[in-house]
Short mmCIF file of C-alpha atoms in Angstrom, two decimals:
data_model
loop_
_atom_site.label_atom_id
_atom_site.label_comp_id
_atom_site.label_asym_id
_atom_site.label_seq_id
_atom_site.Cartn_x
_atom_site.Cartn_y
_atom_site.Cartn_z
CA MET A 132 48.38 -60.96 -20.56
CA PRO A 133 46.82 -62.52 -17.48
CA MET A 134 43.04 -62.46 -17.45
CA LYS A 135 41.57 -59.75 -15.31
CA LYS A 136 40.36 -60.88 -11.96
CA PRO A 137 36.42 -60.84 -11.50
CA ALA A 138 35.11 -58.23 -8.94
CA ASP A 139 34.58 -60.71 -6.15
CA ASP A 140 38.19 -61.93 -6.25
CA LEU A 141 39.35 -58.16 -5.98
CA ILE A 142 36.91 -57.57 -3.15
CA ALA A 143 38.29 -60.66 -1.19
CA ALA A 144 41.76 -59.47 -1.90
CA ASP A 145 40.82 -56.07 -0.51
CA LYS A 146 39.70 -57.38 2.73
CA GLN A 147 42.91 -59.38 3.05
CA CYS A 148 45.53 -56.96 2.39
CA LEU A 149 44.32 -53.32 2.39
CA TRP A 150 44.04 -50.93 5.34
CA HIS A 151 41.31 -48.07 4.43
CA PRO A 152 41.85 -44.56 5.85
CA PHE A 153 39.29 -43.16 8.38
CA THR A 154 37.54 -46.55 8.38
CA PRO A 155 36.90 -48.91 11.30
CA GLY A 156 38.57 -52.09 10.34
CA GLN A 157 36.01 -54.53 11.62
CA ILE A 158 33.03 -52.52 10.14
CA TRP A 159 34.76 -52.70 6.65
CA LEU A 160 35.41 -56.36 7.11
CA ASP A 161 31.69 -57.10 8.23
CA SER A 162 30.27 -54.69 5.49
CA GLY A 163 29.93 -57.39 2.67
CA ASP A 164 29.80 -56.29 -0.91
CA GLU A 165 27.51 -53.45 -0.45
CA PRO A 166 26.50 -51.31 -3.75
CA ALA A 167 29.33 -49.17 -5.26
CA ARG A 168 32.00 -50.56 -2.97
CA LEU A 169 34.27 -51.32 -6.02
CA ILE A 170 34.56 -48.50 -8.29
CA VAL A 171 35.86 -49.60 -11.77
CA GLU A 172 35.01 -46.61 -14.13
CA ALA A 173 33.79 -42.97 -14.35
CA GLN A 174 32.16 -40.61 -16.76
CA GLY A 175 31.52 -37.10 -16.30
CA PHE A 176 30.08 -36.51 -12.74
CA ARG A 177 29.23 -40.16 -12.15
CA LEU A 178 31.01 -43.43 -10.82
CA ILE A 179 30.46 -46.83 -12.13
CA ASP A 180 30.63 -49.96 -9.88
CA SER A 181 31.72 -53.45 -10.78
CA ARG A 182 28.01 -54.40 -11.34
CA GLY A 183 27.72 -51.46 -13.88
CA ASP A 184 25.56 -49.40 -11.58
CA SER A 185 26.07 -45.62 -11.89
CA PHE A 186 26.22 -42.96 -9.11
CA ILE A 187 26.35 -39.28 -8.86
CA ASP A 188 29.82 -38.36 -7.27
CA GLY A 189 28.21 -36.31 -4.44
CA PHE A 190 31.42 -35.41 -2.60
CA SER A 191 33.64 -34.97 -5.64
CA SER A 192 35.88 -37.98 -4.72
CA LEU A 193 36.57 -36.50 -1.28
CA TRP A 194 36.37 -32.84 -2.31
CA CYS A 195 38.99 -32.87 -4.87
CA ASN A 196 37.30 -33.32 -8.34
CA LEU A 197 36.59 -29.97 -10.14
CA HIS A 198 35.35 -30.62 -13.81
CA GLY A 199 34.17 -34.35 -13.63
CA HIS A 200 35.89 -37.36 -14.53
CA ARG A 201 37.67 -38.36 -17.80
CA VAL A 202 37.73 -34.59 -18.84
CA PRO A 203 39.17 -34.49 -22.37
CA GLN A 204 41.29 -31.37 -21.73
CA ILE A 205 43.01 -32.87 -18.70
CA ASP A 206 43.43 -36.28 -20.02
CA ALA A 207 45.15 -34.93 -23.22
CA ALA A 208 47.47 -32.72 -21.00
CA ILE A 209 48.53 -35.77 -19.01
CA ARG A 210 49.08 -37.90 -22.26
CA ALA A 211 51.11 -35.18 -23.86
CA GLN A 212 53.31 -34.98 -20.88
CA LEU A 213 53.82 -38.68 -20.69
CA GLU A 214 55.34 -38.47 -24.24
CA LYS A 215 58.00 -36.15 -22.73
CA VAL A 216 58.80 -37.15 -19.27
CA SER A 217 56.83 -38.15 -16.11
CA HIS A 218 58.83 -36.91 -13.46
CA THR A 219 62.11 -35.02 -12.75
CA THR A 220 63.29 -33.61 -9.37
CA LEU A 221 63.12 -30.01 -8.66
CA LEU A 222 66.20 -30.22 -6.33
CA GLY A 223 68.65 -28.40 -8.64
CA HIS A 224 66.65 -28.48 -11.73
CA ALA A 225 63.59 -26.87 -13.30
CA SER A 226 60.44 -28.38 -14.88
CA GLY A 227 58.47 -26.82 -17.60
CA PRO A 228 54.77 -28.01 -16.01
CA SER A 229 55.68 -26.75 -12.51
CA ILE A 230 56.75 -23.32 -13.86
CA GLU A 231 53.47 -22.85 -15.88
CA LEU A 232 51.35 -23.77 -13.02
CA GLY A 233 53.25 -21.60 -10.55
CA ARG A 234 52.81 -18.73 -12.96
CA ARG A 235 49.05 -19.08 -13.04
CA LEU A 236 48.97 -19.66 -9.34
CA VAL A 237 50.84 -16.38 -8.63
CA GLN A 238 48.82 -14.53 -11.16
CA HIS A 239 45.47 -15.43 -9.66
CA ALA A 240 46.29 -15.78 -5.93
CA PRO A 241 45.47 -13.20 -3.43
CA PRO A 242 47.68 -10.17 -3.74
CA GLY A 243 51.12 -10.47 -2.32
CA LEU A 244 51.63 -14.31 -2.58
CA ALA A 245 54.55 -14.51 -4.89
CA ARG A 246 56.49 -17.88 -4.55
CA VAL A 247 55.01 -21.35 -4.91
CA PHE A 248 56.59 -24.39 -3.00
CA TYR A 249 55.22 -27.84 -4.27
CA SER A 250 54.45 -30.76 -2.18
CA ASP A 251 52.02 -33.82 -2.66
CA SER A 252 49.13 -33.51 -0.25
CA GLY A 253 47.15 -30.81 1.75
CA ALA A 254 48.66 -31.99 5.00
CA THR A 255 52.16 -31.52 3.63
CA ALA A 256 51.24 -28.18 2.16
CA VAL A 257 50.17 -27.23 5.88
CA GLU A 258 53.35 -28.84 7.24
CA VAL A 259 55.43 -26.59 4.94
CA ALA A 260 53.63 -23.57 6.03
CA LEU A 261 54.10 -24.19 9.58
CA LYS A 262 57.82 -25.03 9.22
CA MET A 263 58.10 -21.85 6.89
CA ALA A 264 56.37 -19.71 9.61
CA TYR A 265 58.49 -20.95 12.41
CA GLN A 266 61.96 -20.63 10.53
CA TYR A 267 60.82 -17.26 9.07
CA TRP A 268 60.93 -15.90 12.55
CA LEU A 269 64.18 -17.73 13.41
CA ASN A 270 65.81 -16.34 10.43
CA ARG A 271 64.79 -12.92 11.33
CA GLY A 272 66.55 -13.30 14.77
CA ARG A 273 63.14 -13.15 16.72
CA PRO A 274 62.38 -16.76 17.51
CA ARG A 275 58.93 -17.79 18.27
CA ARG A 276 57.28 -21.21 19.05
CA ARG A 277 53.62 -20.92 19.57
CA PHE A 278 50.78 -21.17 16.87
CA MET A 279 47.13 -20.50 17.12
CA ALA A 280 44.24 -22.41 15.41
CA LEU A 281 40.56 -23.01 15.82
CA GLN A 282 38.58 -25.68 17.65
CA HIS A 283 37.04 -28.09 15.41
CA GLY A 284 39.83 -27.33 12.82
CA TYR A 285 41.38 -29.96 10.65
CA HIS A 286 44.69 -29.36 8.54
CA GLY A 287 45.71 -32.91 7.72
CA ASP A 288 47.19 -35.86 9.38
CA THR A 289 50.97 -35.39 9.46
CA ILE A 290 52.27 -34.45 13.01
CA GLY A 291 52.55 -30.65 12.46
CA ALA A 292 49.05 -30.51 10.87
CA VAL A 293 47.67 -32.67 13.76
CA SER A 294 49.35 -30.24 16.18
CA VAL A 295 47.16 -27.34 14.93
CA GLY A 296 44.07 -29.64 14.59
CA GLY A 297 41.07 -29.24 16.90
CA ILE A 298 38.92 -32.36 16.40
CA ASP A 299 39.34 -34.62 19.43
CA SER A 300 38.18 -37.85 17.75
CA PHE A 301 40.90 -37.32 15.19
CA HIS A 302 43.66 -35.71 17.23
CA GLN A 303 43.43 -36.29 21.02
CA ILE A 304 45.25 -39.67 20.93
CA PHE A 305 48.39 -37.97 19.61
CA ARG A 306 48.64 -34.93 21.86
CA PRO A 307 51.66 -36.09 23.61
CA MET A 308 53.67 -35.94 20.48
CA LEU A 309 52.54 -32.48 19.29
CA PHE A 310 53.88 -28.91 19.62
CA GLU A 311 52.10 -26.23 21.58
CA THR A 312 48.94 -24.57 19.79
CA THR A 313 46.39 -22.29 21.43
CA LEU A 314 42.95 -23.19 20.04
CA MET A 315 40.38 -20.48 19.92
CA PRO A 316 36.54 -21.36 19.74
CA SER A 317 35.15 -21.86 16.27
CA PRO A 318 33.14 -18.64 15.21
CA CYS A 319 30.44 -21.10 13.76
CA PRO A 320 26.98 -20.00 15.24
CA TYR A 321 25.74 -23.66 15.53
CA VAL A 322 28.65 -24.84 17.78
CA HIS A 323 29.47 -21.50 19.74
CA PRO A 324 27.32 -20.84 22.81
CA LEU A 325 26.67 -17.25 21.71
CA GLY A 326 25.26 -18.12 18.44
CA ALA A 327 24.86 -15.31 16.18
CA SER A 328 27.28 -13.22 18.43
CA ALA A 329 30.09 -15.87 17.86
CA VAL A 330 32.18 -13.72 15.40
CA PRO A 331 32.80 -10.63 17.51
CA ALA A 332 33.19 -12.94 20.68
CA VAL A 333 35.99 -15.03 19.05
CA LEU A 334 37.77 -12.15 17.51
CA GLU A 335 37.92 -10.54 20.90
CA GLN A 336 39.48 -13.63 22.38
CA ILE A 337 42.07 -13.84 19.55
CA GLU A 338 42.94 -10.08 20.03
CA GLN A 339 43.48 -10.62 23.88
CA ALA A 340 45.48 -13.68 23.56
CA LEU A 341 47.91 -12.14 21.11
CA ALA A 342 48.27 -8.93 23.08
CA ALA A 343 48.99 -11.07 26.21
CA ALA A 344 51.86 -12.78 24.63
CA PRO A 345 53.81 -10.51 22.33
CA GLU A 346 56.47 -11.91 20.08
CA GLU A 347 55.37 -15.55 21.14
CA TYR A 348 53.14 -16.47 18.10
CA CYS A 349 54.61 -17.50 14.74
CA ALA A 350 51.26 -17.74 13.00
CA MET A 351 47.60 -18.41 13.18
CA ILE A 352 46.20 -21.03 10.66
CA VAL A 353 42.42 -20.98 9.64
CA GLU A 354 40.06 -22.71 7.08
CA PRO A 355 38.72 -19.59 5.49
CA LEU A 356 34.85 -19.38 5.70
CA VAL A 357 34.21 -23.22 6.28
CA GLN A 358 35.63 -25.59 8.66
CA GLY A 359 35.33 -28.84 6.36
CA ALA A 360 36.09 -31.96 8.55
CA GLY A 361 34.91 -30.15 11.55
CA GLY A 362 31.36 -30.76 10.17
CA MET A 363 30.98 -28.22 7.45
CA LEU A 364 31.04 -25.28 10.05
CA THR A 365 30.37 -22.05 8.33
CA HIS A 366 31.80 -18.84 9.85
CA GLY A 367 29.74 -15.49 10.12
CA GLU A 368 30.63 -12.65 7.87
CA GLY A 369 33.73 -10.55 8.66
CA PHE A 370 35.50 -13.39 10.79
CA LEU A 371 38.19 -13.94 8.31
CA ALA A 372 38.74 -10.21 7.57
CA GLY A 373 38.83 -9.59 11.21
CA VAL A 374 41.46 -12.21 11.83
CA ARG A 375 43.83 -10.79 9.07
CA GLU A 376 43.44 -7.26 10.75
CA ILE A 377 44.16 -8.58 14.16
CA THR A 378 47.08 -10.80 13.18
CA ARG A 379 48.68 -8.01 11.10
CA ARG A 380 48.34 -5.50 14.02
CA HIS A 381 50.21 -7.87 16.30
CA ASP A 382 52.80 -8.86 13.63
CA VAL A 383 51.65 -12.64 13.43
CA LEU A 384 51.64 -14.54 10.29
CA LEU A 385 48.32 -15.47 8.95
CA ILE A 386 48.15 -19.13 7.17
CA VAL A 387 44.99 -19.82 5.25
CA ASP A 388 44.40 -23.66 4.62
CA GLU A 389 42.39 -23.48 1.16
CA VAL A 390 42.95 -27.18 0.59
CA ALA A 391 39.31 -27.89 0.73
CA THR A 392 37.86 -24.43 0.12
CA GLY A 393 39.89 -23.39 -2.79
CA PHE A 394 39.17 -23.69 -6.48
CA CYS A 395 35.60 -22.37 -6.84
CA ARG A 396 34.14 -24.19 -3.86
CA THR A 397 32.99 -21.03 -2.09
CA GLY A 398 31.76 -18.87 -5.11
CA ARG A 399 35.19 -17.49 -5.88
CA LEU A 400 38.37 -19.03 -7.10
CA PHE A 401 39.68 -18.78 -3.40
CA ALA A 402 37.70 -18.37 -0.23
CA CYS A 403 39.90 -15.45 0.73
CA GLU A 404 38.61 -13.46 -2.02
CA ASN A 405 35.05 -13.34 -0.43
CA GLU A 406 36.54 -11.09 2.17
CA ASP A 407 39.35 -9.54 0.35
CA VAL A 408 41.85 -11.14 2.49
CA ALA A 409 45.61 -11.40 1.50
CA PRO A 410 47.44 -13.96 3.88
CA ASP A 411 51.06 -14.41 4.36
CA LEU A 412 50.90 -18.24 3.55
CA MET A 413 48.25 -20.11 1.56
CA CYS A 414 47.89 -24.00 1.39
CA LEU A 415 46.45 -25.53 -1.62
CA GLY A 416 45.70 -29.33 -2.54
CA LYS A 417 42.87 -31.47 -3.59
CA GLY A 418 41.38 -29.48 -6.65
CA LEU A 419 44.98 -28.08 -7.50
CA SER A 420 45.26 -30.93 -10.13
CA GLY A 421 41.50 -30.95 -10.94
CA GLY A 422 41.37 -34.04 -8.69
CA TYR A 423 43.39 -36.03 -10.99
CA LEU A 424 46.90 -36.67 -9.25
CA PRO A 425 48.52 -36.08 -5.85
CA LEU A 426 49.64 -32.45 -5.84
CA ALA A 427 49.80 -29.54 -3.29
CA ALA A 428 51.21 -26.12 -2.88
CA THR A 429 51.96 -23.65 -0.41
CA LEU A 430 52.21 -19.99 -1.44
CA ALA A 431 54.28 -17.39 0.46
CA THR A 432 54.87 -13.74 0.22
CA ARG A 433 58.12 -12.29 -1.18
CA GLU A 434 58.94 -11.08 2.31
CA ILE A 435 58.83 -14.63 3.62
CA PHE A 436 60.96 -16.05 0.71
CA ASP A 437 63.42 -13.23 1.18
CA ALA A 438 64.06 -14.29 4.82
CA PHE A 439 65.30 -17.76 3.50
CA SER A 440 67.32 -16.36 0.48
CA ASP A 441 70.91 -15.69 2.24
CA GLY A 442 71.76 -19.41 1.94
CA GLY A 443 73.63 -21.30 4.82
CA ASP A 444 71.53 -22.14 7.76
CA LYS A 445 68.74 -20.01 6.66
CA THR A 446 68.03 -22.32 3.90
CA PHE A 447 64.49 -24.00 3.89
CA PHE A 448 65.53 -27.67 4.25
CA HIS A 449 62.36 -29.38 3.22
CA GLY A 450 61.19 -31.29 0.07
CA HIS A 451 59.58 -34.29 -1.41
CA THR A 452 60.85 -36.70 -4.07
CA PHE A 453 57.81 -36.07 -6.10
CA THR A 454 57.80 -32.20 -5.59
CA GLY A 455 56.37 -30.52 -8.69
CA ASN A 456 55.61 -33.73 -10.28
CA ALA A 457 55.36 -33.13 -14.09
CA LEU A 458 52.25 -35.05 -14.84
CA ALA A 459 50.52 -33.71 -11.77
CA CYS A 460 51.48 -30.14 -12.82
CA ALA A 461 50.47 -30.55 -16.42
CA ALA A 462 47.15 -31.76 -15.00
CA GLY A 463 46.93 -28.63 -12.82
CA VAL A 464 47.72 -26.28 -15.73
CA ALA A 465 44.94 -27.86 -17.90
CA SER A 466 42.63 -27.69 -15.02
CA PHE A 467 43.44 -24.08 -14.11
CA ASP A 468 42.99 -22.91 -17.73
CA LEU A 469 39.54 -24.90 -18.09
CA ILE A 470 38.18 -23.02 -15.09
CA PHE A 471 38.47 -19.80 -17.13
CA SER A 472 37.82 -21.12 -20.58
CA SER A 473 34.64 -22.63 -19.45
CA GLY A 474 33.47 -19.66 -17.60
CA LEU A 475 32.86 -21.90 -14.57
CA LEU A 476 33.08 -19.05 -12.20
CA ASP A 477 30.11 -17.34 -13.78
CA THR A 478 27.95 -20.66 -13.34
CA LEU A 479 28.40 -20.79 -9.50
CA SER A 480 25.79 -18.59 -8.31
CA ALA A 481 22.80 -20.32 -10.05
CA LYS A 482 24.12 -23.57 -8.58
CA GLU A 483 24.32 -22.30 -4.98
CA GLU A 484 20.84 -20.84 -5.40
CA LEU A 485 19.48 -24.38 -6.49
CA ILE A 486 21.31 -25.88 -3.48
CA ALA A 487 19.77 -23.53 -1.07
CA ARG A 488 16.22 -24.07 -2.64
CA ARG A 489 16.24 -27.82 -2.72
CA LEU A 490 17.65 -28.41 0.74
CA GLY A 491 15.34 -25.71 1.98
CA GLU A 492 12.82 -28.49 1.79
CA LEU A 493 14.35 -29.98 4.94
CA ALA A 494 13.81 -26.87 6.83
CA ASP A 495 11.06 -28.20 8.99
CA HIS A 496 12.43 -31.95 9.13
CA PRO A 497 12.18 -32.89 12.82
CA HIS A 498 15.75 -34.68 12.48
CA VAL A 499 17.45 -31.79 10.59
CA ALA A 500 18.88 -29.15 12.89
CA GLU A 501 19.97 -26.92 10.12
CA VAL A 502 21.68 -26.95 6.64
CA ARG A 503 24.92 -25.19 6.46
CA GLN A 504 25.84 -23.96 2.99
CA ARG A 505 28.67 -21.74 1.63
CA GLY A 506 28.94 -21.98 -2.15
CA MET A 507 29.09 -25.52 -3.18
CA MET A 508 30.02 -26.74 0.20
CA VAL A 509 27.06 -28.18 2.39
CA GLY A 510 26.50 -30.04 5.62
CA VAL A 511 23.06 -31.20 6.68
CA GLN A 512 23.30 -31.38 10.64
CA LEU A 513 21.11 -34.63 11.68
CA VAL A 514 19.88 -34.72 15.31
CA GLN A 515 17.57 -36.94 17.29
CA ASP A 516 15.62 -33.92 18.62
CA ARG A 517 15.61 -30.77 16.65
CA ALA A 518 14.22 -28.36 19.26
CA ALA A 519 16.51 -29.54 22.04
CA ARG A 520 19.44 -30.14 19.43
CA GLN A 521 19.90 -33.57 21.09
CA GLU A 522 22.57 -35.49 19.10
CA PHE A 523 22.15 -39.28 18.20
CA ASP A 524 24.18 -41.72 19.91
CA PRO A 525 27.39 -42.03 17.92
CA ALA A 526 27.08 -45.81 18.00
CA LEU A 527 24.02 -45.69 15.77
CA ARG A 528 26.07 -44.17 13.06
CA THR A 529 23.11 -42.27 11.69
CA GLY A 530 24.91 -40.08 9.20
CA ALA A 531 26.46 -43.19 7.79
CA GLY A 532 23.09 -44.86 7.46
CA VAL A 533 21.67 -42.20 5.65
CA CYS A 534 24.63 -42.00 3.18
CA MET A 535 24.32 -45.80 2.77
CA HIS A 536 20.70 -45.30 1.89
CA ALA A 537 21.27 -42.68 -0.71
CA ARG A 538 23.13 -45.19 -2.59
CA ARG A 539 19.82 -46.80 -3.38
CA HIS A 540 18.93 -43.57 -5.15
CA GLY A 541 22.25 -43.42 -7.10
CA VAL A 542 24.27 -41.16 -4.91
CA LEU A 543 27.64 -41.48 -3.43
CA THR A 544 28.81 -39.36 -0.48
CA ARG A 545 30.36 -39.68 2.80
CA PRO A 546 29.16 -38.20 6.24
CA LEU A 547 31.09 -36.39 8.93
CA GLY A 548 29.64 -37.98 12.06
CA ASP A 549 25.88 -37.29 11.79
CA VAL A 550 26.62 -34.33 9.18
CA VAL A 551 25.57 -35.43 5.67
CA VAL A 552 28.13 -33.85 3.47
CA LEU A 553 27.50 -32.54 -0.21
CA MET A 554 30.34 -31.14 -2.02
CA PRO A 555 29.51 -31.79 -5.84
CA ALA A 556 32.12 -30.79 -8.35
CA PRO A 557 31.98 -27.07 -9.20
CA ALA A 558 31.43 -27.84 -12.81
CA MET A 559 28.45 -30.06 -12.31
CA ASP A 560 25.62 -29.28 -14.46
CA LEU A 561 22.32 -28.22 -13.10
CA ALA A 562 20.38 -31.25 -14.15
CA THR A 563 22.89 -33.50 -12.56
CA LEU A 564 23.16 -31.32 -9.44
CA ASP A 565 19.24 -31.21 -9.02
CA GLU A 566 19.09 -35.03 -9.27
CA LEU A 567 21.69 -35.09 -6.56
CA LEU A 568 19.90 -32.82 -4.31
CA LYS A 569 16.53 -34.46 -4.88
CA ALA A 570 17.80 -37.70 -3.97
CA THR A 571 19.51 -36.47 -0.82
CA VAL A 572 16.36 -34.92 0.56
CA THR A 573 14.41 -38.14 -0.52
CA SER A 574 16.85 -40.31 1.19
CA ILE A 575 16.78 -38.39 4.53
CA ARG A 576 13.15 -38.35 4.62
CA GLU A 577 12.83 -42.13 3.82
CA TYR A 578 15.48 -43.06 6.41
CA PHE A 579 13.58 -41.48 9.28
CA ASP A 580 10.02 -42.18 8.31
CA GLY A 581 10.62 -45.97 7.85
CA THR A 582 9.99 -46.30 4.23
CA ARG A 583 13.60 -47.18 3.34
CA ILE A 584 13.66 -49.19 0.05
#
């Protein structure tokens, strides 16, 4: 056995050969060996770096971890599956773990969702939904080409998912490659000029756009309740239900992207449940395997599935090598069962109240415009001038600076521009959650008052 390379050799190798996602290359190369850059271990809700320093996982390892790290039930399920088979194709064959997870998804998903199509990431789950929606109308002899989505929306980084994205800094450069999408304004009061009146205004715009183009739209896609990568933009009450009513009336499919909002993030198992919405297609990822392994799924109604069932040119010609991977699905089954056996859903309200109370301490901070929260999803909006809502110069990377400072208080999280994001694992205990929140408040105060340690 070769000797394990020391941390400094690994860090040097990282800078020589890796390309990190959503990371400016030169900034990474110039960053040095800042605390917690090389994660080597985890325990519960904490990550441990190569120095042995421990940090609270404040954004659940990019919004996917549900129960913490090294969870005995999930570890055991993966080990047990390893003793059988790690992967077999679903093309022409069946696999027990994929069936077991599929049964659970159909049982607990919003009413009407009856079929599960597996893929390997949130973006591919969206890609599948978009292609299903397009081909559904083609198979029915009523071809349609257009999609509708929201400004500030994010649905992944594959070409179809980018086509329905609405964040210019991520998506604008690729516009010449993309298909046609109509973007409606976000109903978040913070970014909409009408503020508290945003919901009825945007619903009216959607109504008018669909009425003006009958039989042209395949589907509308939304992130239900919260637009995550857009800056934790929360929607006013009734928006999702209103979109469902309008799309149904105009015979347009509704796709809900629950990749970030699903699995207990908004106080319910799925965000749709908060407004009793049953979509035509639902995209899942991130927390589907408990945050352990790459796994995603697109759920469809029986009506949509039936439109593809005649064979021939109506077949859905789409798939992935690792579709329904046995290890990932075994982790998903264990994670799903743990949600209910642990009573996780019943613990969420107390955690949501703690978040609101602790972060309420920032209500009068001169550089905090607002704290947006829905369930366990939180964004602290930083601004140069609170009264005028004047933003910081992006070159200052203020949000990144605050998050880097939070590492000195034992917290790892990642900003969205100048929005400090907190998205702890839903199962995080109250004591650890309180520690996370106190450290965040302290870090913001210290960063701006000059008492940075």
